[in-house]
CSV table of C-alpha atoms in Angstrom, one decimal:
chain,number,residue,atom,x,y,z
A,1,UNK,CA,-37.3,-4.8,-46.9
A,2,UNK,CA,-38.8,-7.6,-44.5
A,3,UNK,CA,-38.1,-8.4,-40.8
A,4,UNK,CA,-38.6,-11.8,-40.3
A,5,UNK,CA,-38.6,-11.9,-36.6
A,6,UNK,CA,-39.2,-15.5,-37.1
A,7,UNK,CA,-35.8,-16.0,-38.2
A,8,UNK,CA,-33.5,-18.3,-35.4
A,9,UNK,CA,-30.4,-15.6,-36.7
A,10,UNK,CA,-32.2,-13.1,-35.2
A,11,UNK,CA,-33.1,-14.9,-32.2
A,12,UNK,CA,-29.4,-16.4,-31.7
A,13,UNK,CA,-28.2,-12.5,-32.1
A,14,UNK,CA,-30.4,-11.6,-29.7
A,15,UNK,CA,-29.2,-13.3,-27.2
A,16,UNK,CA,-25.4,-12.9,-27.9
A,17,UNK,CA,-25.9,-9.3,-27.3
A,18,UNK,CA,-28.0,-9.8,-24.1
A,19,UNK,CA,-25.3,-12.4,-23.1
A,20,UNK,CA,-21.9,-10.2,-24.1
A,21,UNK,CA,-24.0,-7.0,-22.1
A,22,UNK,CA,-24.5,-9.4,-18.7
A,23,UNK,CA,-21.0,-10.1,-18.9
A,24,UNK,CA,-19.9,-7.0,-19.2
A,25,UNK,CA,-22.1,-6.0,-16.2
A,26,UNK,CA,-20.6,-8.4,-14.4
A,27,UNK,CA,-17.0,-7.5,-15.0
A,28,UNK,CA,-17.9,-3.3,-14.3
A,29,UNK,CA,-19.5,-4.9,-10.9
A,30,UNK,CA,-16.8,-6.5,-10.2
A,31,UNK,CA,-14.2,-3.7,-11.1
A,32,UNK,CA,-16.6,-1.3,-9.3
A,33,UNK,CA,-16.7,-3.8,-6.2
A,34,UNK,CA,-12.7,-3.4,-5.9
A,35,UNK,CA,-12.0,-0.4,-6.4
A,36,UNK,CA,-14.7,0.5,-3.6
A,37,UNK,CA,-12.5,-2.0,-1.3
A,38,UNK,CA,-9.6,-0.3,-2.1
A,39,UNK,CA,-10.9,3.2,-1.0
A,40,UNK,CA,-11.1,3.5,3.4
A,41,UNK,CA,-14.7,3.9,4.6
A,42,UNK,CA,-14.9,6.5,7.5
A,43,UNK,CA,-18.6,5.5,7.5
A,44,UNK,CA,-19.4,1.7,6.4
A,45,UNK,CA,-22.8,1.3,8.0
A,46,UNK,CA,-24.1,3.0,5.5
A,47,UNK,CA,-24.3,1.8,1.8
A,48,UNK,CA,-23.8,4.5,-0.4
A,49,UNK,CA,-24.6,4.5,-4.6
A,50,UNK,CA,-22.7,3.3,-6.9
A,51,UNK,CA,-21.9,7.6,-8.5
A,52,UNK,CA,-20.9,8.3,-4.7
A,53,UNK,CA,-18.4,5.6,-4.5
A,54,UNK,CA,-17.0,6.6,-7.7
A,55,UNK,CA,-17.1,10.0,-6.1
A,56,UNK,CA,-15.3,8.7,-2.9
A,57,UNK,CA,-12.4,7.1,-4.7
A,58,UNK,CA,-11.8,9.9,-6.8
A,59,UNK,CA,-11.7,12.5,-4.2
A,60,UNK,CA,-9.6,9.5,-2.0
A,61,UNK,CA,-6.7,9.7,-5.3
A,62,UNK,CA,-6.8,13.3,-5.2
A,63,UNK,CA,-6.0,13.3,-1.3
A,64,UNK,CA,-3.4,10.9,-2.1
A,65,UNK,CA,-1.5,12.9,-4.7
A,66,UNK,CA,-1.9,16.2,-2.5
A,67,UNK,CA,0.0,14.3,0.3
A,68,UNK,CA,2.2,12.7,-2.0
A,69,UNK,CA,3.5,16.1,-3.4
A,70,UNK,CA,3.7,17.4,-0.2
A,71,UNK,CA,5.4,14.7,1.0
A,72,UNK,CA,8.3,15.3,-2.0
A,73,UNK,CA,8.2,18.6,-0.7
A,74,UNK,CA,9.0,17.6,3.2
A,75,UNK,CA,12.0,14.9,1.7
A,76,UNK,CA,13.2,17.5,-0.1
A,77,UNK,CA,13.5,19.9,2.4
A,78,UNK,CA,14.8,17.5,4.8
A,79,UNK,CA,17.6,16.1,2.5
A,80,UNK,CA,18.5,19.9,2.1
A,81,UNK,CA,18.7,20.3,5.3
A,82,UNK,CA,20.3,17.5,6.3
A,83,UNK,CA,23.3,18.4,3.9
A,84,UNK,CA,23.8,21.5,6.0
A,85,UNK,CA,23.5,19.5,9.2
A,86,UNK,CA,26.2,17.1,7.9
A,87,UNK,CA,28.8,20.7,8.1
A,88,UNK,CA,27.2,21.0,11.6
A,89,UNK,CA,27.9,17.9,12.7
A,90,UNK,CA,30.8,17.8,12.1
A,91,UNK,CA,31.6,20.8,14.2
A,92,UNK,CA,29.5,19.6,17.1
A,93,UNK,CA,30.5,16.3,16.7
A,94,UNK,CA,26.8,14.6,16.0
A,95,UNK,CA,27.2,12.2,13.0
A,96,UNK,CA,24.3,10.4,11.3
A,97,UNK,CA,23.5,6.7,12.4
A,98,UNK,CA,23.8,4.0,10.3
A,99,UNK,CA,20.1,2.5,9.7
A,100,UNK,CA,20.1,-1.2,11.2
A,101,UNK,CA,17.4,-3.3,10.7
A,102,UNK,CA,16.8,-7.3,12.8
A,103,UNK,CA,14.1,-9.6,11.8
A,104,UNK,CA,12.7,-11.7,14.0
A,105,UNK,CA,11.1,-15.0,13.2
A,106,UNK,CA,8.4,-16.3,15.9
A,107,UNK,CA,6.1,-19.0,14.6
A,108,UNK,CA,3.4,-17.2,12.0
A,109,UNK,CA,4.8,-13.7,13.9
A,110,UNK,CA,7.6,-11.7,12.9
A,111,UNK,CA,9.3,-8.9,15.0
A,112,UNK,CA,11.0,-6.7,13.4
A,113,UNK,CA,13.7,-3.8,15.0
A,114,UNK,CA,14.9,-0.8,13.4
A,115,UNK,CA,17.3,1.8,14.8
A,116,UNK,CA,17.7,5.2,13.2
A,117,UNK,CA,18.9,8.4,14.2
A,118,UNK,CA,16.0,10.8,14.6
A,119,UNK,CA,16.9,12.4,11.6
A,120,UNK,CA,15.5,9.3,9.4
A,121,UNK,CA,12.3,8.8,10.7
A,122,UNK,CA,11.2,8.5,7.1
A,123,UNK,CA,12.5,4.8,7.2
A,124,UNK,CA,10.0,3.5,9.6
A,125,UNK,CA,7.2,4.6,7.3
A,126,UNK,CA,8.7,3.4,4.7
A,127,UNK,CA,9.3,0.2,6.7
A,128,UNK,CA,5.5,0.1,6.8
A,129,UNK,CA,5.0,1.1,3.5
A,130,UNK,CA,6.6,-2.4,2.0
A,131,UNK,CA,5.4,-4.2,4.9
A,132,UNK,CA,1.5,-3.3,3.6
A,133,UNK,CA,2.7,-4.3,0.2
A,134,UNK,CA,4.2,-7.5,1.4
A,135,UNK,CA,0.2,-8.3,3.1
A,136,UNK,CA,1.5,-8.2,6.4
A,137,UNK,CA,-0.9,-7.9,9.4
A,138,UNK,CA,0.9,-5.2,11.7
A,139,UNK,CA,-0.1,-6.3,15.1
A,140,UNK,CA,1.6,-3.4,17.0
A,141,UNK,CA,4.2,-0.7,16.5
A,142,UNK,CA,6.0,1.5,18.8
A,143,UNK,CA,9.3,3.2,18.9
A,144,UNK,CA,11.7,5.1,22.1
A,145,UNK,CA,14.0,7.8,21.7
A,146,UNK,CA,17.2,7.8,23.1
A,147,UNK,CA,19.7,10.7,22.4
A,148,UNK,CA,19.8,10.8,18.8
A,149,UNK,CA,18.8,7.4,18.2
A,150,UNK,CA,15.5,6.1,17.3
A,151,UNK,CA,14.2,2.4,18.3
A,152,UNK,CA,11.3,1.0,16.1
A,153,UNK,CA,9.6,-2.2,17.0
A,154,UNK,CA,7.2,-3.9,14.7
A,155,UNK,CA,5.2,-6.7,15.5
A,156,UNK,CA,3.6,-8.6,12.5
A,157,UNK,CA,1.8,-11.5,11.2
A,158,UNK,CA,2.0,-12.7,7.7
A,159,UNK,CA,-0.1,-15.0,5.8
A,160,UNK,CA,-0.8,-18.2,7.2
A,161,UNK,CA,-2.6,-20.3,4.7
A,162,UNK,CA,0.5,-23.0,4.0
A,163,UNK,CA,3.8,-23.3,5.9
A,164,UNK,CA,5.6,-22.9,1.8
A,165,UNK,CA,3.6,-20.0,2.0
A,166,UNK,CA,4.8,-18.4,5.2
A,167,UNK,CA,8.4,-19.1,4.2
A,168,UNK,CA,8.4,-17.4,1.5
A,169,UNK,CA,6.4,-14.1,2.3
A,170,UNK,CA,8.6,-14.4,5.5
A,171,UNK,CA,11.9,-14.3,2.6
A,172,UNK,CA,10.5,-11.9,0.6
A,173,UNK,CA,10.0,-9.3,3.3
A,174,UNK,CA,13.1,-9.8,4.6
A,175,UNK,CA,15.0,-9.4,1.1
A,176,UNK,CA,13.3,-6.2,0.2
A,177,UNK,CA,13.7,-4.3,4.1
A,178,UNK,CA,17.2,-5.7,3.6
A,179,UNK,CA,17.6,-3.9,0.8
A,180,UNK,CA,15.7,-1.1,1.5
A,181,UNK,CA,17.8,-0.3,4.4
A,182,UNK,CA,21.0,-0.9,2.4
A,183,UNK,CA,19.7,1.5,0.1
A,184,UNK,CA,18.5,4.2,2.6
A,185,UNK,CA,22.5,4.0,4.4
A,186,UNK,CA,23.8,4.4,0.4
């Protein structure tokens, strides 16, 4: 059998292959490019190889699940022990506050406060937690304890490419702490 490597098939072929591999380069670049944004950098002066970032962001989702299993584990406890701090309470006469939550529209900002008892500090994180997911720029965030009570204030931007925009990130954040808190008090 004969190679005719003369033969425009073979050519055409040729450069199919060569064009279906470049685009698949291009698409594990790209994947590789977001996964490494995706990953914090304690030390981003320095570029580091492509086996090392794959290194990085596996070790980053291992750290993740380690805190998020110990996390379970701290909720857990704490729900536990809150049932037996409900029997307390009710001989000292401490009883749970009720999780209340005000948004505050200011221009592109929003100000957000959230009063807890000390018991729930979990909502504030979680508070942060859906704000990250929502793209929100947390300017600043600080709370004060009173007695029992805990006072969280969030400051915030959110996106500010269109006014439409703004309204409704500004909506959908509001919707799903809304419900989050309703949720938490349930």
């Amino acid at each position: 059998m004969e190679i005719n490597n003369n033969n425009p098939n073979n050519f055409s072929s040729r450069t199919d292959r060569k064009l279906i591999e470049r685009n698949r380069r291009n698409q594990m670049k790209a994947l590789y490019s977001e996964l490494n944004s995706l990953v914090p950098h304690y030390n981003s002066r320095e570029s580091i190889s492509l086996p090392d970032q794959l290194g990085e962001a596996a070790n980053y989702i291992k750290r993740l699940q380690t805190n998020l299993e110990r996390m379970k584990q701290r909720k857990d406890s704490l729900i536990s022990g809150g049932q037996s701090m409900n029997i307390a309470s009710s001989r000292t006469g401490f009883s749970p506050k009720v999780p209340q939550i005000q948004i505050h529209e200011m221009g592109s900002s929003l100000v957000i406060g959230l009063t807890t008892d000390t018991h729930s500090l979990f909502i504030f994180n979680d508070t942060i937690r859906i704000l990250h997911e929502e793209g929100a720029d947390i300017v600043n965030a600080s709370f004060s304890v009173v007695g029992n009570t805990a006072f969280h204030t969030i400051h915030l931007t959110v996106g500010e490419l269109t006014p439409d925009y703004h309204g409704v990130a500004v909506t959908r954040i509001a919707e799903r702490l809304n419900k989050f808190i309703y949720d938490a008090h349930a």
